[in-house]
Short mmCIF file of C-alpha atoms in Angstrom, two decimals:
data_model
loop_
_atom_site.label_atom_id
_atom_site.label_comp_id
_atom_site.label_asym_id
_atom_site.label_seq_id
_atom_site.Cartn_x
_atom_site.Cartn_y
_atom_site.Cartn_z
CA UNK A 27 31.21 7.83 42.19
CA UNK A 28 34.59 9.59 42.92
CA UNK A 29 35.25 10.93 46.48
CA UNK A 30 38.15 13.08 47.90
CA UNK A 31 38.59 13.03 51.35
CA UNK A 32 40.77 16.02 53.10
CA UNK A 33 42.23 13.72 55.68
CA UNK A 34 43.99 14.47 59.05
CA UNK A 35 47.53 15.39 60.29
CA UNK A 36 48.32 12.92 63.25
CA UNK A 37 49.04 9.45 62.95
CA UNK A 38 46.58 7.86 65.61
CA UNK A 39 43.62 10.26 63.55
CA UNK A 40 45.05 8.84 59.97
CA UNK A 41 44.86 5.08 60.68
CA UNK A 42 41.25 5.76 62.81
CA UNK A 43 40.33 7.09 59.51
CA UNK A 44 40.16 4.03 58.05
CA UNK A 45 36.97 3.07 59.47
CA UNK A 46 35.59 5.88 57.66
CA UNK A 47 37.19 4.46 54.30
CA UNK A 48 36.15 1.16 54.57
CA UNK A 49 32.04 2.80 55.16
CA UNK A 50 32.64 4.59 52.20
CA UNK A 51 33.61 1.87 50.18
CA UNK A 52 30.64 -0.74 51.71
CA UNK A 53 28.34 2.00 50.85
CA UNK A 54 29.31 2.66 47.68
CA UNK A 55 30.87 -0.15 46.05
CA UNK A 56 33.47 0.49 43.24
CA UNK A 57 33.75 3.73 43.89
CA UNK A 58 37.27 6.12 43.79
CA UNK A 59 38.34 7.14 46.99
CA UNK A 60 41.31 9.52 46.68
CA UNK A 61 42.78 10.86 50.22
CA UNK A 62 44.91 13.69 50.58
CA UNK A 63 47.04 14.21 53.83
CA UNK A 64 50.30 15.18 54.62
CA UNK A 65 53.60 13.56 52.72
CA UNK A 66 54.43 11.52 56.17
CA UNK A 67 50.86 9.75 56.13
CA UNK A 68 51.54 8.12 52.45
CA UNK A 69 53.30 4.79 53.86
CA UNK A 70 49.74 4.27 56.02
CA UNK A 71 47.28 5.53 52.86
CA UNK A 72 49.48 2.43 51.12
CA UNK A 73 48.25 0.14 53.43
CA UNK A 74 44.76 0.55 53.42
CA UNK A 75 43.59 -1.33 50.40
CA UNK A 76 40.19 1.13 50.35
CA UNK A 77 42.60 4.14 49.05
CA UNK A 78 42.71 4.16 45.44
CA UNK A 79 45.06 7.53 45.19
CA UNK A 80 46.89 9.21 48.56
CA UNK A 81 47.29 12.74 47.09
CA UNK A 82 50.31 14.64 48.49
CA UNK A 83 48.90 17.54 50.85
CA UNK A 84 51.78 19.97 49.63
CA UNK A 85 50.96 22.68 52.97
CA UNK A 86 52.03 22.43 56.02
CA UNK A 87 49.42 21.72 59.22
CA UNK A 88 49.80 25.61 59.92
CA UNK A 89 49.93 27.01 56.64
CA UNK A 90 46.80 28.92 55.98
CA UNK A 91 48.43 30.10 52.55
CA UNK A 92 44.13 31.32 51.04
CA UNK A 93 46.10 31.77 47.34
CA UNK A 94 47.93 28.65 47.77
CA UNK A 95 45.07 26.48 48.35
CA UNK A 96 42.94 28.29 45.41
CA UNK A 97 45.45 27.33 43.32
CA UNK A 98 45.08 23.74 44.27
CA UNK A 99 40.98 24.05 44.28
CA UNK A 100 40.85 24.82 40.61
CA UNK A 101 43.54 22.44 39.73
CA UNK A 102 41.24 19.74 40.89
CA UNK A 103 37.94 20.99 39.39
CA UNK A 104 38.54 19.20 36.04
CA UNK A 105 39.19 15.64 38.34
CA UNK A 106 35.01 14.75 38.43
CA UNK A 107 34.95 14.67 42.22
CA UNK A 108 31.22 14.35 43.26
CA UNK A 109 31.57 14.48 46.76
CA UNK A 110 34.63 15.76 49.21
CA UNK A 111 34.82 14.53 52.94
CA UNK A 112 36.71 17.37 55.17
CA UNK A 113 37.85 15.57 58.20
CA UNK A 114 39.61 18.19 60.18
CA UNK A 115 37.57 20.66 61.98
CA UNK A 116 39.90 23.93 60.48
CA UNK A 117 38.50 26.34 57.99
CA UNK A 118 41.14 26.01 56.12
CA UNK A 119 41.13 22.32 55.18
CA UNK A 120 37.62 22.92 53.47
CA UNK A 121 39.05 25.61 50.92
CA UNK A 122 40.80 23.20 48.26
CA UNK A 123 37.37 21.44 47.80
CA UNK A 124 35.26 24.62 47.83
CA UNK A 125 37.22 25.96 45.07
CA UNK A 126 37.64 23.05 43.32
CA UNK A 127 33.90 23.62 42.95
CA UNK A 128 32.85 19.52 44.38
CA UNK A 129 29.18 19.21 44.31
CA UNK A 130 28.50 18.07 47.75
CA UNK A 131 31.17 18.83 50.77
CA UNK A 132 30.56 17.11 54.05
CA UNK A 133 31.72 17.70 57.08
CA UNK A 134 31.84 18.68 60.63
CA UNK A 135 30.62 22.14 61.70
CA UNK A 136 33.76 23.91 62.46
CA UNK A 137 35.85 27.10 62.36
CA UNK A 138 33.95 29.47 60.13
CA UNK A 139 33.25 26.74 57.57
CA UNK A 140 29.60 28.44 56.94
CA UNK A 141 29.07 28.77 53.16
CA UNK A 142 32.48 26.32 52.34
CA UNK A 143 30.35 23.06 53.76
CA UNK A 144 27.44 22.76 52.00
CA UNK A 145 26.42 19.53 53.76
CA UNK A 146 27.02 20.47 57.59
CA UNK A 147 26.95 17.99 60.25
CA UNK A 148 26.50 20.23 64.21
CA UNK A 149 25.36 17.41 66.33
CA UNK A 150 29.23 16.33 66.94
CA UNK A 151 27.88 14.97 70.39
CA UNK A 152 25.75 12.58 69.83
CA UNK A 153 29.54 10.81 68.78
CA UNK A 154 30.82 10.92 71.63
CA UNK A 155 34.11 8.51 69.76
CA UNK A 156 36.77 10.17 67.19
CA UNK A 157 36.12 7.06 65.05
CA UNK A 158 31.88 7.53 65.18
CA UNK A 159 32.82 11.31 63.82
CA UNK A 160 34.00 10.00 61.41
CA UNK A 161 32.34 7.48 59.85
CA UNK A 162 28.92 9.28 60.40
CA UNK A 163 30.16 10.97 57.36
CA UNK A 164 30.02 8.32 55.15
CA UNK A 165 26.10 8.53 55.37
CA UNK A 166 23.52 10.73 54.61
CA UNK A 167 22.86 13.67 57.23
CA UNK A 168 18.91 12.91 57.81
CA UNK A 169 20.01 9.26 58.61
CA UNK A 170 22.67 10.36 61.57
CA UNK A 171 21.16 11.63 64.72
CA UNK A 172 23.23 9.85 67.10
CA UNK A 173 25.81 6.92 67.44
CA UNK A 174 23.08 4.54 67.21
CA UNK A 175 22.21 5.28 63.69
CA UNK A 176 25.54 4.12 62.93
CA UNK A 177 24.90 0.40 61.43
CA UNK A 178 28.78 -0.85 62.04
CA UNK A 179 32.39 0.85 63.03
CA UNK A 180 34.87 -1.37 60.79
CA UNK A 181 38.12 -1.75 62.09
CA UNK A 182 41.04 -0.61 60.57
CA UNK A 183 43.43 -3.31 59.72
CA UNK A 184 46.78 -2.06 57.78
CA UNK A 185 48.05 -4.53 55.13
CA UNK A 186 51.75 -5.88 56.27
CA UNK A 187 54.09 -6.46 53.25
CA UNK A 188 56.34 -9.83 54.08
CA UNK A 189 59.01 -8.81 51.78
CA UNK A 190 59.49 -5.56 53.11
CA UNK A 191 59.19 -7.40 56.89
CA UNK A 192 61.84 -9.67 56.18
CA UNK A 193 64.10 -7.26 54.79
CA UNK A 194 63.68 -4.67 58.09
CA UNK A 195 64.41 -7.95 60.15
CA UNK A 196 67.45 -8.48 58.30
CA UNK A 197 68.45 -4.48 58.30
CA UNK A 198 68.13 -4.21 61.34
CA UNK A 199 70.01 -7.17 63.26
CA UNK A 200 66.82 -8.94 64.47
CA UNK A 201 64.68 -12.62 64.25
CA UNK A 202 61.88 -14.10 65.85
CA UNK A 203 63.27 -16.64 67.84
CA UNK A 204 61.79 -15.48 71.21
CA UNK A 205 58.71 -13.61 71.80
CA UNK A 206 58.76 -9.97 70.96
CA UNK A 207 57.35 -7.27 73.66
CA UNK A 208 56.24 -4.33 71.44
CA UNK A 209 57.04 -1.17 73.50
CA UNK A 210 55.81 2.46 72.39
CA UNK A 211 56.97 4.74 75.23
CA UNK A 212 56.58 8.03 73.25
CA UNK A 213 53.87 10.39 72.83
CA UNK A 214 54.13 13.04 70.60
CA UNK A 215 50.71 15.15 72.10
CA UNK A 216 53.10 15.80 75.33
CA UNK A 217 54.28 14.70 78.61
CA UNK A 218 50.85 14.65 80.22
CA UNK A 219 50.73 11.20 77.90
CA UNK A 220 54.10 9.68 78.62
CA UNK A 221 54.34 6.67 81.36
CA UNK A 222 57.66 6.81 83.28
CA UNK A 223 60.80 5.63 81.70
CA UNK A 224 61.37 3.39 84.88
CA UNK A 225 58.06 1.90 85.10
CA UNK A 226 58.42 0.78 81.59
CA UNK A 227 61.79 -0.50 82.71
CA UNK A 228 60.23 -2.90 85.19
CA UNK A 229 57.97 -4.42 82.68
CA UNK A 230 60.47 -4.90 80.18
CA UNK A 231 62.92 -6.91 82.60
CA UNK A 232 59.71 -8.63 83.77
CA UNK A 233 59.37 -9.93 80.01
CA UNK A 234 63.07 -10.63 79.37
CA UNK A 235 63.70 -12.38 82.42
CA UNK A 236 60.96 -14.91 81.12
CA UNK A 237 62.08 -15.39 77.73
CA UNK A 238 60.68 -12.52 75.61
CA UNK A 239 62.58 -10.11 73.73
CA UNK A 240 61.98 -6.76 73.44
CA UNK A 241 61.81 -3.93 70.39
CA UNK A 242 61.45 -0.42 71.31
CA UNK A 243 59.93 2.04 68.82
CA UNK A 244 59.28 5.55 68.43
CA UNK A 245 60.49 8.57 66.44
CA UNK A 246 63.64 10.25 66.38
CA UNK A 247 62.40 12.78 69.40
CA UNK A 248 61.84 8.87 71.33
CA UNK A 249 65.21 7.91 71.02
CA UNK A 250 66.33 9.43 74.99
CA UNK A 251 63.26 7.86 76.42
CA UNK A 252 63.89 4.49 74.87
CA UNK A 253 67.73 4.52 75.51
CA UNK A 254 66.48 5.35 79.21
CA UNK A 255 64.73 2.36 79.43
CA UNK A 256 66.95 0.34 77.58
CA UNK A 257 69.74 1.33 80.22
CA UNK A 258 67.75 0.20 82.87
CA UNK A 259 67.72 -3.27 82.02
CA UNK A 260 70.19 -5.96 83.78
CA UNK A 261 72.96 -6.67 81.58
CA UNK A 262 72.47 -10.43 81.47
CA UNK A 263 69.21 -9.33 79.36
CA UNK A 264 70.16 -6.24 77.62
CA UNK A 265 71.28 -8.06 74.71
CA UNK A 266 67.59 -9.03 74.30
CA UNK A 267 66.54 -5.34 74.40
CA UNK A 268 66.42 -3.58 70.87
CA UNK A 269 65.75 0.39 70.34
CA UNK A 270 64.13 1.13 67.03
CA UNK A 271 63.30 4.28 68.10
CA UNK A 272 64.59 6.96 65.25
CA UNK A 273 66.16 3.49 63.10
CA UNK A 274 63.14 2.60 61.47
CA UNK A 275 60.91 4.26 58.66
CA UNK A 276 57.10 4.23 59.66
CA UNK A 277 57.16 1.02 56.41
CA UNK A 278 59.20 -0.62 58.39
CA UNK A 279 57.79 0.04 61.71
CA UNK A 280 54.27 -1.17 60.51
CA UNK A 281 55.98 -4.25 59.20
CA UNK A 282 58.17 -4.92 62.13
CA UNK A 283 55.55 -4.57 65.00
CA UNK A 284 52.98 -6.50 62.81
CA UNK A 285 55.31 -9.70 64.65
CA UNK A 286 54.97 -8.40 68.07
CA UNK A 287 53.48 -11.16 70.43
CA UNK A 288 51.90 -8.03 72.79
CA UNK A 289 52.30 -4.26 72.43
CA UNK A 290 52.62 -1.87 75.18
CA UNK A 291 51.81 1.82 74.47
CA UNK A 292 51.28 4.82 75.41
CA UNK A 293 47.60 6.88 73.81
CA UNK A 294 49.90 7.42 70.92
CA UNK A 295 49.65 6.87 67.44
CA UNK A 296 51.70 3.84 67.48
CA UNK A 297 49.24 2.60 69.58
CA UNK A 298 46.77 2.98 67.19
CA UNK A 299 48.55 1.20 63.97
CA UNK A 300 48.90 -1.48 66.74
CA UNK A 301 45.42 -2.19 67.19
CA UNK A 302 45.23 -1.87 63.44
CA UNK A 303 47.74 -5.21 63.21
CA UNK A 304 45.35 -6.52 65.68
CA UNK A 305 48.07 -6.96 67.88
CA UNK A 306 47.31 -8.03 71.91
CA UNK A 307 47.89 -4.92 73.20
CA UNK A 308 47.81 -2.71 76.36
CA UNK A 309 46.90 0.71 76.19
CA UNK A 310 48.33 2.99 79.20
CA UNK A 311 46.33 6.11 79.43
CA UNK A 312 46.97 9.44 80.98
CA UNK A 313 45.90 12.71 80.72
CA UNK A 314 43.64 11.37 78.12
CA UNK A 315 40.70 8.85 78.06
CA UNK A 316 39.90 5.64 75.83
CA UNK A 317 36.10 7.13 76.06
CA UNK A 318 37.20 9.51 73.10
CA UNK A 319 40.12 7.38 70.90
CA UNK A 320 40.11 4.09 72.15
CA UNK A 321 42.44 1.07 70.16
CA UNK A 322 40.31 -0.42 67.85
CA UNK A 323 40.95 -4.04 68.21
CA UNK A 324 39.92 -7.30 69.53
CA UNK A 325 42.43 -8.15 71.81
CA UNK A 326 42.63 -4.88 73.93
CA UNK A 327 43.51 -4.21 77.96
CA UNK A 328 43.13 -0.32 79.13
CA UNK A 329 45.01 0.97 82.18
CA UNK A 330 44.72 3.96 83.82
CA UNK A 331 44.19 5.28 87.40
CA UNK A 332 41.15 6.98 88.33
CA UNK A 333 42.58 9.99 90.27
CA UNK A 334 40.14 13.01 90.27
CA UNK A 335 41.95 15.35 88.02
CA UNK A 336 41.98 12.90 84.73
CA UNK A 337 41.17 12.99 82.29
CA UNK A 338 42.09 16.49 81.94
CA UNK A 339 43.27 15.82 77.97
CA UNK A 340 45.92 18.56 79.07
CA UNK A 341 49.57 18.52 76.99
CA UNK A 342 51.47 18.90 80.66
CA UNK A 343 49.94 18.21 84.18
CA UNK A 344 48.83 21.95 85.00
CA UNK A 345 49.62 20.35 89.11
CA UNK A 346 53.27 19.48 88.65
CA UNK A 347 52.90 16.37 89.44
CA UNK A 348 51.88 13.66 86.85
CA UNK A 349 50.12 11.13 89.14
CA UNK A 350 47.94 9.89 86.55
CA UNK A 351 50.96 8.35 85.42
CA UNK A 352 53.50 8.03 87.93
CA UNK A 353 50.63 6.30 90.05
CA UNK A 354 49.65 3.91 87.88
CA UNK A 355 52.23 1.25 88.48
CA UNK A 356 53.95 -2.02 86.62
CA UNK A 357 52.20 -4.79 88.40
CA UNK A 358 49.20 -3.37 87.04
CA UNK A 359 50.69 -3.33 83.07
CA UNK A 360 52.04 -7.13 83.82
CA UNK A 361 48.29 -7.74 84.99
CA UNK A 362 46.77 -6.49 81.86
CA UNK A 363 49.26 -8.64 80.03
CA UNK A 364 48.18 -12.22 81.91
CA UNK A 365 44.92 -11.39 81.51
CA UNK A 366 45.51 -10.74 77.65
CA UNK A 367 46.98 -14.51 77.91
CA UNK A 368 43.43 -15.85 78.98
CA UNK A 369 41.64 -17.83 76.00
CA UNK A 370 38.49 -16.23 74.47
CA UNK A 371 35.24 -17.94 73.94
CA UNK A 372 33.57 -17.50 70.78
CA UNK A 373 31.74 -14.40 71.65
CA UNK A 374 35.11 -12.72 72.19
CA UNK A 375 34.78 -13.04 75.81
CA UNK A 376 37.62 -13.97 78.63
CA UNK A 377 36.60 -17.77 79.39
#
C-alpha cells in the first residue's frame, strides 16, 4: 500500500502528526508513507523513521494558486498512491490529491471539501484532542465514532542524530558539564501565549543559582525576548546563560534540546518536539488549553491559572490585560519542576 499524506503548516501540528504516522504504519505494515508539507518541516519528516519520502510542498500556506496545484495533481497520478490523508481542514490542501486522481481521500469535513473527499469524516467532536483527529484517520470511518474507538495514541518520539549533536555543541560554544534548563519563551500563535520575560527571568536565576545552566531557544523573531531574559540574570551567573534563539537551525535545535535535563515552554511548537525527546518538561499555558494540544510525553507538569476568561484560544488578550499569564507566577513553574524531580512508580505514577 502507498499513502500520501497532505500534512500541516505549524510545527507543534507537524511533530503531533506523528502519532498519526506511526497508526498508519502499525496498521499497515510495510507500507509507503510519503508526507508532503512545507520546505521548513523537512528536518522533523527526517526524524520520524515512519516517513519513507517528505515531499517538498512547493506553495505557500496562503497560496490558493487552483492551476498551480492541478499541475501538481496530475504530476502525481502516475506515483500508485492508493490512499491520500488531508490533514488540514482548507479546501485547498485536498486539490493536489483530487487531481492526482488517488482512489480513496480521507479527511476531515472542512471548507467546501464536498466532492474533493471522498471518504469524509463530520463527527470532529467526538475528538475532542488535535492528536485523536488525527489518528482517527488512520482507520476505517464505520470503526470511529468517538475517541474511544481509538485502540492507542502513539507518541511521537523524534530520532536525535549524535553526530550532528556533538557538532552543534561544539559550534556553538557549549558542554554538558552542568545541568541544562531548556527554556522556550516564544510563541509564534501570538502574545496571548507568551509568559512574561521577567517571570521567566526568576526561574532561570532560580536554576543557575543552584548549579544548572541554561540554553534559550527560539526563532529569529525570539531573539528580543530571550536577550530580555538573558539580561535579567545576575552577572555572577550570566555566563551560565546561553541564547540560541535565531543561532540554531531547527537540526540542531532538535539535537541540542534532546540533552536538556527539564524544558520550560510556552504552548509552542518547541514545546511539542520537547515532549517528542521525552524530555521532563513544563508546559505554561495561556490563552490556550492542554484539553485541545497537550505535550505528549511521560514526564509532563501543566501550569496555568484558572481565571474566568481562559481559555479564550485568542492571538492577543481582547481585555488588555494578559492575566492568564502575568498571574500565573514563578514559584508555581519552580513547583512544577520539584515535583517533576519526584520518582515514578511503575505505573508512571508520582510515588
Amino acid at each position: 500500500m502507498k499513502i500520501l499524506v497532505i500534512g500541516p503548516s505549524w510545527v507543534g501540528d507537524m511533530v503531533m502528526s506523528q502519532s498519526l504516522y506511526k497508526a498508519l504504519k502499525a496498521n499497515h505494515p510495510g507500507c509507503e508513507l510519503h508526507v508532503m508539507a512545507p520546505a521548513w518541516c523537512r528536518p522533523l519528516l527526517e526524524r520520524m523513521p515512519e516517513v519513507d519520502q517528505a515531499l517538498p510542498m512547493p506553495l505557500g500556506h496562503g497560496d490558493f494558486k487552483l492551476f498551480e496545484r492541478r499541475r501538481l495533481g496530475k504530476q502525481f497520478r502516475s506515483a500508485g498512491y492508493d490512499q491520500a490523508i488531508i490533514q488540514p481542514n482548507s479546501m485547498k490542501s485536498a486539490f493536489i490529491p483530487f487531481f492526482a486522481r488517488i482512489p480513496q481521500r480521507t479527511g476531515w469535513k472542512g471548507e467546501h471539501r464536498y466532492g474533493l473527499l471522498n471518504d469524509m469524516r463530520s463527527n470532529k467532536s467526538a475528538f475532542p484532542l488535535m492528536v485523536e483527529r488525527y489518528v482517527a484517520l488512520a482507520y476505517p470511518k464505520a470503526q470511529m465514532k468517538s475517541r474511544a474507538d481509538i485502540p492507542e495514541i502513539p507518541h511521537p518520539a523524534l530520532s536525535v542524530d549524535l553526530i550532528n549533536q556533538q557538532a552543534a555543541l561544539s559550534k556553538h560554544g557549549l558542554d554538558t558539564a552542568r545541568p541544562v534548563l531548556v527554556l522556550c519563551p516564544g510563541a509564534e500563535f501570538g502574545p496571548a501565549k507568551r509568559w512574561p520575560e521577567g517571570h521567566y527571568a526568576v526561574v532561570a536565576q532560580q536554576h543557575l543559582d543552584e548549579g544548572w545552566q541554561v540554553w534559550i531557544f527560539g526563532s529569529a523573531k525570539d531573539v528580543p525576548v530571550a536577550n530580555t531574559i538573558r539580561e535579567r540574570i545576575n552577572p555572577l551567573t550570566k555566563g551560565n546563560c546561553h541564547v540560541l534563539a535565531g543561532k540554531t537551525n531547527l537540526h540542531e535545535a532538535i539535537d541540542l534540546m534532546a540533552l536538556g535535563s527539564r524544558v520550560i515552554s510556552n504552548d509552542s511548537g518547541l514545546m511539542h518536539i520537547a515532549a517528542a525527546l521525552n524530555r521532563p518538561l513544563i508546559g505554561v499555558y495561556g490563552s490556550t488549553s492542554p484539553l485541545y494540544t497537550p505535550p505528549l510525553a511521560d514526564r509532563v507538569e501543566i501550569v496555568h491559572t484558572d481565571i474566568a476568561c481562559r481559555p479564550c484560544f485568542k492571538r492577543t488578550c481582547k481585555y488588555g490585560h494578559l492575566k492568564c499569564l502575568l498571574e500565573l507566577q514563578p514559584e508555581q513553574v519552580i513547583a512544577a519542576g520539584r515535583k517533576l524531580d519526584q520518582p515514578q512508580d511503575e505505573s508512571g505514577a508520582d510515588a
